[in-house]
Amino acid sequence: MATADPLRIVHVLRAPMGGLFRHVRDLAESHAADGHAVGVICDVAGTPGYNEASVEELAAVLPLGLRRVKMRREAGLGDLFGAGNILKVIKELQPDVLHGHGAKGGVYARALGSLVRAERSRVARLYSPHGGSLHYDPNSRAGKVYFRVEHMLERLTDHLLFVADFERRAYAEKIGDPTCPWSVNYNGLRDGEFDPVEPVADAAGFLFLGELRMLKGPDLFLRALAALRAGPHPGASAVMVGDGPDAAPVRAMAQQLGLGDAVMFHPPMKARDAFALARVFVMPSRAEAMPYVALEALAAGVPIIASAVGGVPEIFGDETSALVTPDADTLTRAMDAALADPAALKAAMPGRDTLMARFSASAMAANALAAYRKALVRRAGHAGANSALSSVS
């Protein structure tokens, strides 16, 4: 449905993967469907774990297209070359709104948005951390550097959009209370994602689904499974779906723990296809923001055991047996209980109506659009009461 006063919106992110990309995809598709001109700038293809199938699907519906520019994971001199290329794309697309996602996307959107604004554009600069640099220890060398940079970039930020109140609290603790406008905008699901998924006949007991890197806890998952098989549940089995920088060490660990026949590895696939492969989804992450995969599993009627990190408790509420600390012993006990009493775990899940009321894609898109418009009004006010909004020149 077309909308009055359509905007030109460009999202900037590095890695088209995981919940961050899902968030961007849903915002972009929803806003494009409502008549806004939307584009995306992200890293080039080739890195394991990038969801290239979804990237192609998204590119097909974006009025401003999807542009690929090489972006390094770690900060370095190569960022200067990448920044120059991204700046050229931004000037070509002439956005009213630049929305940066993740640490690298946030730097580019705000710093380069400020450069084009200096050239008489009033582009609104928004930032969603999605965890990003907020995962760093504030006492570490890297943390001190990143948080100093984030503090400096806040001056170039027109609005902060957090995907969980946890993220907002982490920002305040590690960087300081925001001095620019901010709001919390939860990740949301489409209506069809609330249809239940039934497990296949030979479903495994447990599922790990996500990026294979230690931050997500695949090592904890394997150690817990090994403990179950060595103790009360010698037939316990699992499926691990995903790829990432620690894929080789994770596969090697499975062999070292004697789990060669107990764990089946699969490349990345659609979440709902993965949910059918097991009876309980386990998310043993050491850190999260507001993970889409947890919402997707619950909406599909799949019981979850999850680490009580980041915004995960905001999904479940204060009192639930489904949340655990991210360590192998606690995880083992929770997985043991799930096998012993599946009905009790299922009863601990939030209800479908509760999930739909708080975590819908339509509400997420509407909240983001409201933030965009407020930021543009604010920019216009800074430029002078009689100045009209303009695109990047």
PDB file of N, CA and C in Angstrom, residues 146-186:
ATOM      1  N   TYR A 146      36.554   0.661  21.605  1.00  0.00           N
ATOM      2  CA  TYR A 146      35.244   0.690  20.959  1.00  0.00           C
ATOM      3  C   TYR A 146      34.270   1.607  21.683  1.00  0.00           C
ATOM      4  N   PHE A 147      34.295   1.594  23.009  1.00  0.00           N
ATOM      5  CA  PHE A 147      33.342   2.420  23.740  1.00  0.00           C
ATOM      6  C   PHE A 147      33.690   3.900  23.617  1.00  0.00           C
ATOM      7  N   ARG A 148      34.972   4.212  23.504  1.00  0.00           N
ATOM      8  CA  ARG A 148      35.368   5.600  23.272  1.00  0.00           C
ATOM      9  C   ARG A 148      34.862   6.072  21.906  1.00  0.00           C
ATOM     10  N   VAL A 149      34.994   5.193  20.920  1.00  0.00           N
ATOM     11  CA  VAL A 149      34.499   5.528  19.583  1.00  0.00           C
ATOM     12  C   VAL A 149      32.979   5.701  19.599  1.00  0.00           C
ATOM     13  N   GLU A 150      32.274   4.789  20.276  1.00  0.00           N
ATOM     14  CA  GLU A 150      30.822   4.889  20.358  1.00  0.00           C
ATOM     15  C   GLU A 150      30.399   6.205  21.025  1.00  0.00           C
ATOM     16  N   HIS A 151      31.122   6.579  22.069  1.00  0.00           N
ATOM     17  CA  HIS A 151      30.800   7.829  22.762  1.00  0.00           C
ATOM     18  C   HIS A 151      30.966   9.027  21.823  1.00  0.00           C
ATOM     19  N   MET A 152      32.025   9.017  21.022  1.00  0.00           N
ATOM     20  CA  MET A 152      32.251  10.102  20.069  1.00  0.00           C
ATOM     21  C   MET A 152      31.170  10.124  18.985  1.00  0.00           C
ATOM     22  N   LEU A 153      30.790   8.943  18.518  1.00  0.00           N
ATOM     23  CA  LEU A 153      29.801   8.867  17.444  1.00  0.00           C
ATOM     24  C   LEU A 153      28.402   9.258  17.895  1.00  0.00           C
ATOM     25  N   GLU A 154      28.154   9.221  19.199  1.00  0.00           N
ATOM     26  CA  GLU A 154      26.822   9.602  19.673  1.00  0.00           C
ATOM     27  C   GLU A 154      26.497  11.037  19.286  1.00  0.00           C
ATOM     28  N   ARG A 155      27.522  11.879  19.187  1.00  0.00           N
ATOM     29  CA  ARG A 155      27.289  13.269  18.780  1.00  0.00           C
ATOM     30  C   ARG A 155      26.788  13.356  17.342  1.00  0.00           C
ATOM     31  N   LEU A 156      27.023  12.303  16.574  1.00  0.00           N
ATOM     32  CA  LEU A 156      26.606  12.271  15.172  1.00  0.00           C
ATOM     33  C   LEU A 156      25.343  11.434  14.983  1.00  0.00           C
ATOM     34  N   THR A 157      24.659  11.132  16.067  1.00  0.00           N
ATOM     35  CA  THR A 157      23.509  10.230  16.044  1.00  0.00           C
ATOM     36  C   THR A 157      22.218  10.996  16.299  1.00  0.00           C
ATOM     37  N   ASP A 158      21.240  10.820  15.431  1.00  0.00           N
ATOM     38  CA  ASP A 158      19.952  11.486  15.608  1.00  0.00           C
ATOM     39  C   ASP A 158      18.959  10.639  16.398  1.00  0.00           C
ATOM     40  N   HIS A 159      19.170   9.315  16.407  1.00  0.00           N
ATOM     41  CA  HIS A 159      18.281   8.446  17.184  1.00  0.00           C
ATOM     42  C   HIS A 159      18.947   7.086  17.347  1.00  0.00           C
ATOM     43  N   LEU A 160      18.872   6.552  18.562  1.00  0.00           N
ATOM     44  CA  LEU A 160      19.329   5.192  18.843  1.00  0.00           C
ATOM     45  C   LEU A 160      18.117   4.277  18.940  1.00  0.00           C
ATOM     46  N   LEU A 161      18.134   3.198  18.171  1.00  0.00           N
ATOM     47  CA  LEU A 161      17.057   2.212  18.215  1.00  0.00           C
ATOM     48  C   LEU A 161      17.619   0.911  18.779  1.00  0.00           C
ATOM     49  N   PHE A 162      17.243   0.581  20.005  1.00  0.00           N
ATOM     50  CA  PHE A 162      17.712  -0.641  20.649  1.00  0.00           C
ATOM     51  C   PHE A 162      16.704  -1.766  20.410  1.00  0.00           C
ATOM     52  N   VAL A 163      17.189  -2.990  20.233  1.00  0.00           N
ATOM     53  CA  VAL A 163      16.282  -4.116  20.001  1.00  0.00           C
ATOM     54  C   VAL A 163      15.846  -4.789  21.298  1.00  0.00           C
ATOM     55  N   ALA A 164      16.331  -4.308  22.436  1.00  0.00           N
ATOM     56  CA  ALA A 164      15.915  -4.837  23.737  1.00  0.00           C
ATOM     57  C   ALA A 164      16.259  -3.808  24.802  1.00  0.00           C
ATOM     58  N   ASP A 165      15.527  -3.829  25.900  1.00  0.00           N
ATOM     59  CA  ASP A 165      15.864  -2.927  26.990  1.00  0.00           C
ATOM     60  C   ASP A 165      17.213  -3.291  27.592  1.00  0.00           C
ATOM     61  N   PHE A 166      17.569  -4.599  27.536  1.00  0.00           N
ATOM     62  CA  PHE A 166      18.901  -5.002  27.976  1.00  0.00           C
ATOM     63  C   PHE A 166      19.974  -4.241  27.213  1.00  0.00           C
ATOM     64  N   GLU A 167      19.792  -4.106  25.914  1.00  0.00           N
ATOM     65  CA  GLU A 167      20.779  -3.415  25.088  1.00  0.00           C
ATOM     66  C   GLU A 167      20.891  -1.950  25.497  1.00  0.00           C
ATOM     67  N   ARG A 168      19.745  -1.340  25.787  1.00  0.00           N
ATOM     68  CA  ARG A 168      19.763   0.045  26.246  1.00  0.00           C
ATOM     69  C   ARG A 168      20.506   0.173  27.573  1.00  0.00           C
ATOM     70  N   ARG A 169      20.276  -0.782  28.488  1.00  0.00           N
ATOM     71  CA  ARG A 169      20.964  -0.738  29.783  1.00  0.00           C
ATOM     72  C   ARG A 169      22.471  -0.958  29.621  1.00  0.00           C
ATOM     73  N   ALA A 170      22.850  -1.875  28.727  1.00  0.00           N
ATOM     74  CA  ALA A 170      24.265  -2.132  28.485  1.00  0.00           C
ATOM     75  C   ALA A 170      24.944  -0.894  27.908  1.00  0.00           C
ATOM     76  N   TYR A 171      24.247  -0.206  27.029  1.00  0.00           N
ATOM     77  CA  TYR A 171      24.787   1.025  26.445  1.00  0.00           C
ATOM     78  C   TYR A 171      25.013   2.073  27.537  1.00  0.00           C
ATOM     79  N   ALA A 172      24.014   2.238  28.399  1.00  0.00           N
ATOM     80  CA  ALA A 172      24.126   3.227  29.477  1.00  0.00           C
ATOM     81  C   ALA A 172      25.261   2.875  30.427  1.00  0.00           C
ATOM     82  N   GLU A 173      25.448   1.588  30.724  1.00  0.00           N
ATOM     83  CA  GLU A 173      26.479   1.158  31.654  1.00  0.00           C
ATOM     84  C   GLU A 173      27.881   1.319  31.073  1.00  0.00           C
ATOM     85  N   LYS A 174      28.044   0.986  29.806  1.00  0.00           N
ATOM     86  CA  LYS A 174      29.388   0.949  29.219  1.00  0.00           C
ATOM     87  C   LYS A 174      29.780   2.229  28.485  1.00  0.00           C
ATOM     88  N   ILE A 175      28.792   2.978  28.013  1.00  0.00           N
ATOM     89  CA  ILE A 175      29.087   4.188  27.256  1.00  0.00           C
ATOM     90  C   ILE A 175      28.557   5.424  27.965  1.00  0.00           C
ATOM     91  N   GLY A 176      27.424   5.283  28.621  1.00  0.00           N
ATOM     92  CA  GLY A 176      26.789   6.403  29.313  1.00  0.00           C
ATOM     93  C   GLY A 176      25.351   6.543  28.865  1.00  0.00           C
ATOM     94  N   ASP A 177      24.536   7.208  29.667  1.00  0.00           N
ATOM     95  CA  ASP A 177      23.154   7.447  29.276  1.00  0.00           C
ATOM     96  C   ASP A 177      23.126   8.218  27.969  1.00  0.00           C
ATOM     97  N   PRO A 178      22.329   7.777  26.995  1.00  0.00           N
ATOM     98  CA  PRO A 178      22.295   8.459  25.702  1.00  0.00           C
ATOM     99  C   PRO A 178      21.897   9.923  25.844  1.00  0.00           C
ATOM    100  N   THR A 179      22.594  10.770  25.131  1.00  0.00           N
ATOM    101  CA  THR A 179      22.257  12.198  25.102  1.00  0.00           C
ATOM    102  C   THR A 179      21.408  12.536  23.886  1.00  0.00           C
ATOM    103  N   CYS A 180      21.233  11.572  22.988  1.00  0.00           N
ATOM    104  CA  CYS A 180      20.366  11.759  21.827  1.00  0.00           C
ATOM    105  C   CYS A 180      19.070  10.981  22.063  1.00  0.00           C
ATOM    106  N   PRO A 181      18.032  11.225  21.278  1.00  0.00           N
ATOM    107  CA  PRO A 181      16.784  10.459  21.435  1.00  0.00           C
ATOM    108  C   PRO A 181      17.017   8.967  21.230  1.00  0.00           C
ATOM    109  N   TRP A 182      16.229   8.140  21.941  1.00  0.00           N
ATOM    110  CA  TRP A 182      16.364   6.691  21.800  1.00  0.00           C
ATOM    111  C   TRP A 182      15.015   6.038  22.033  1.00  0.00           C
ATOM    112  N   SER A 183      14.912   4.807  21.575  1.00  0.00           N
ATOM    113  CA  SER A 183      13.721   4.008  21.837  1.00  0.00           C
ATOM    114  C   SER A 183      14.081   2.538  21.727  1.00  0.00           C
ATOM    115  N   VAL A 184      13.246   1.693  22.322  1.00  0.00           N
ATOM    116  CA  VAL A 184      13.409   0.244  22.232  1.00  0.00           C
ATOM    117  C   VAL A 184      12.408  -0.274  21.218  1.00  0.00           C
ATOM    118  N   ASN A 185      12.897  -1.020  20.239  1.00  0.00           N
ATOM    119  CA  ASN A 185      12.054  -1.563  19.186  1.00  0.00           C
ATOM    120  C   ASN A 185      12.355  -3.050  19.042  1.00  0.00           C
ATOM    121  N   TYR A 186      11.518  -3.887  19.650  1.00  0.00           N
ATOM    122  CA  TYR A 186      11.766  -5.328  19.655  1.00  0.00           C
ATOM    123  C   TYR A 186      11.740  -5.922  18.250  1.00  0.00           C
TER     124      TYR A 186
END
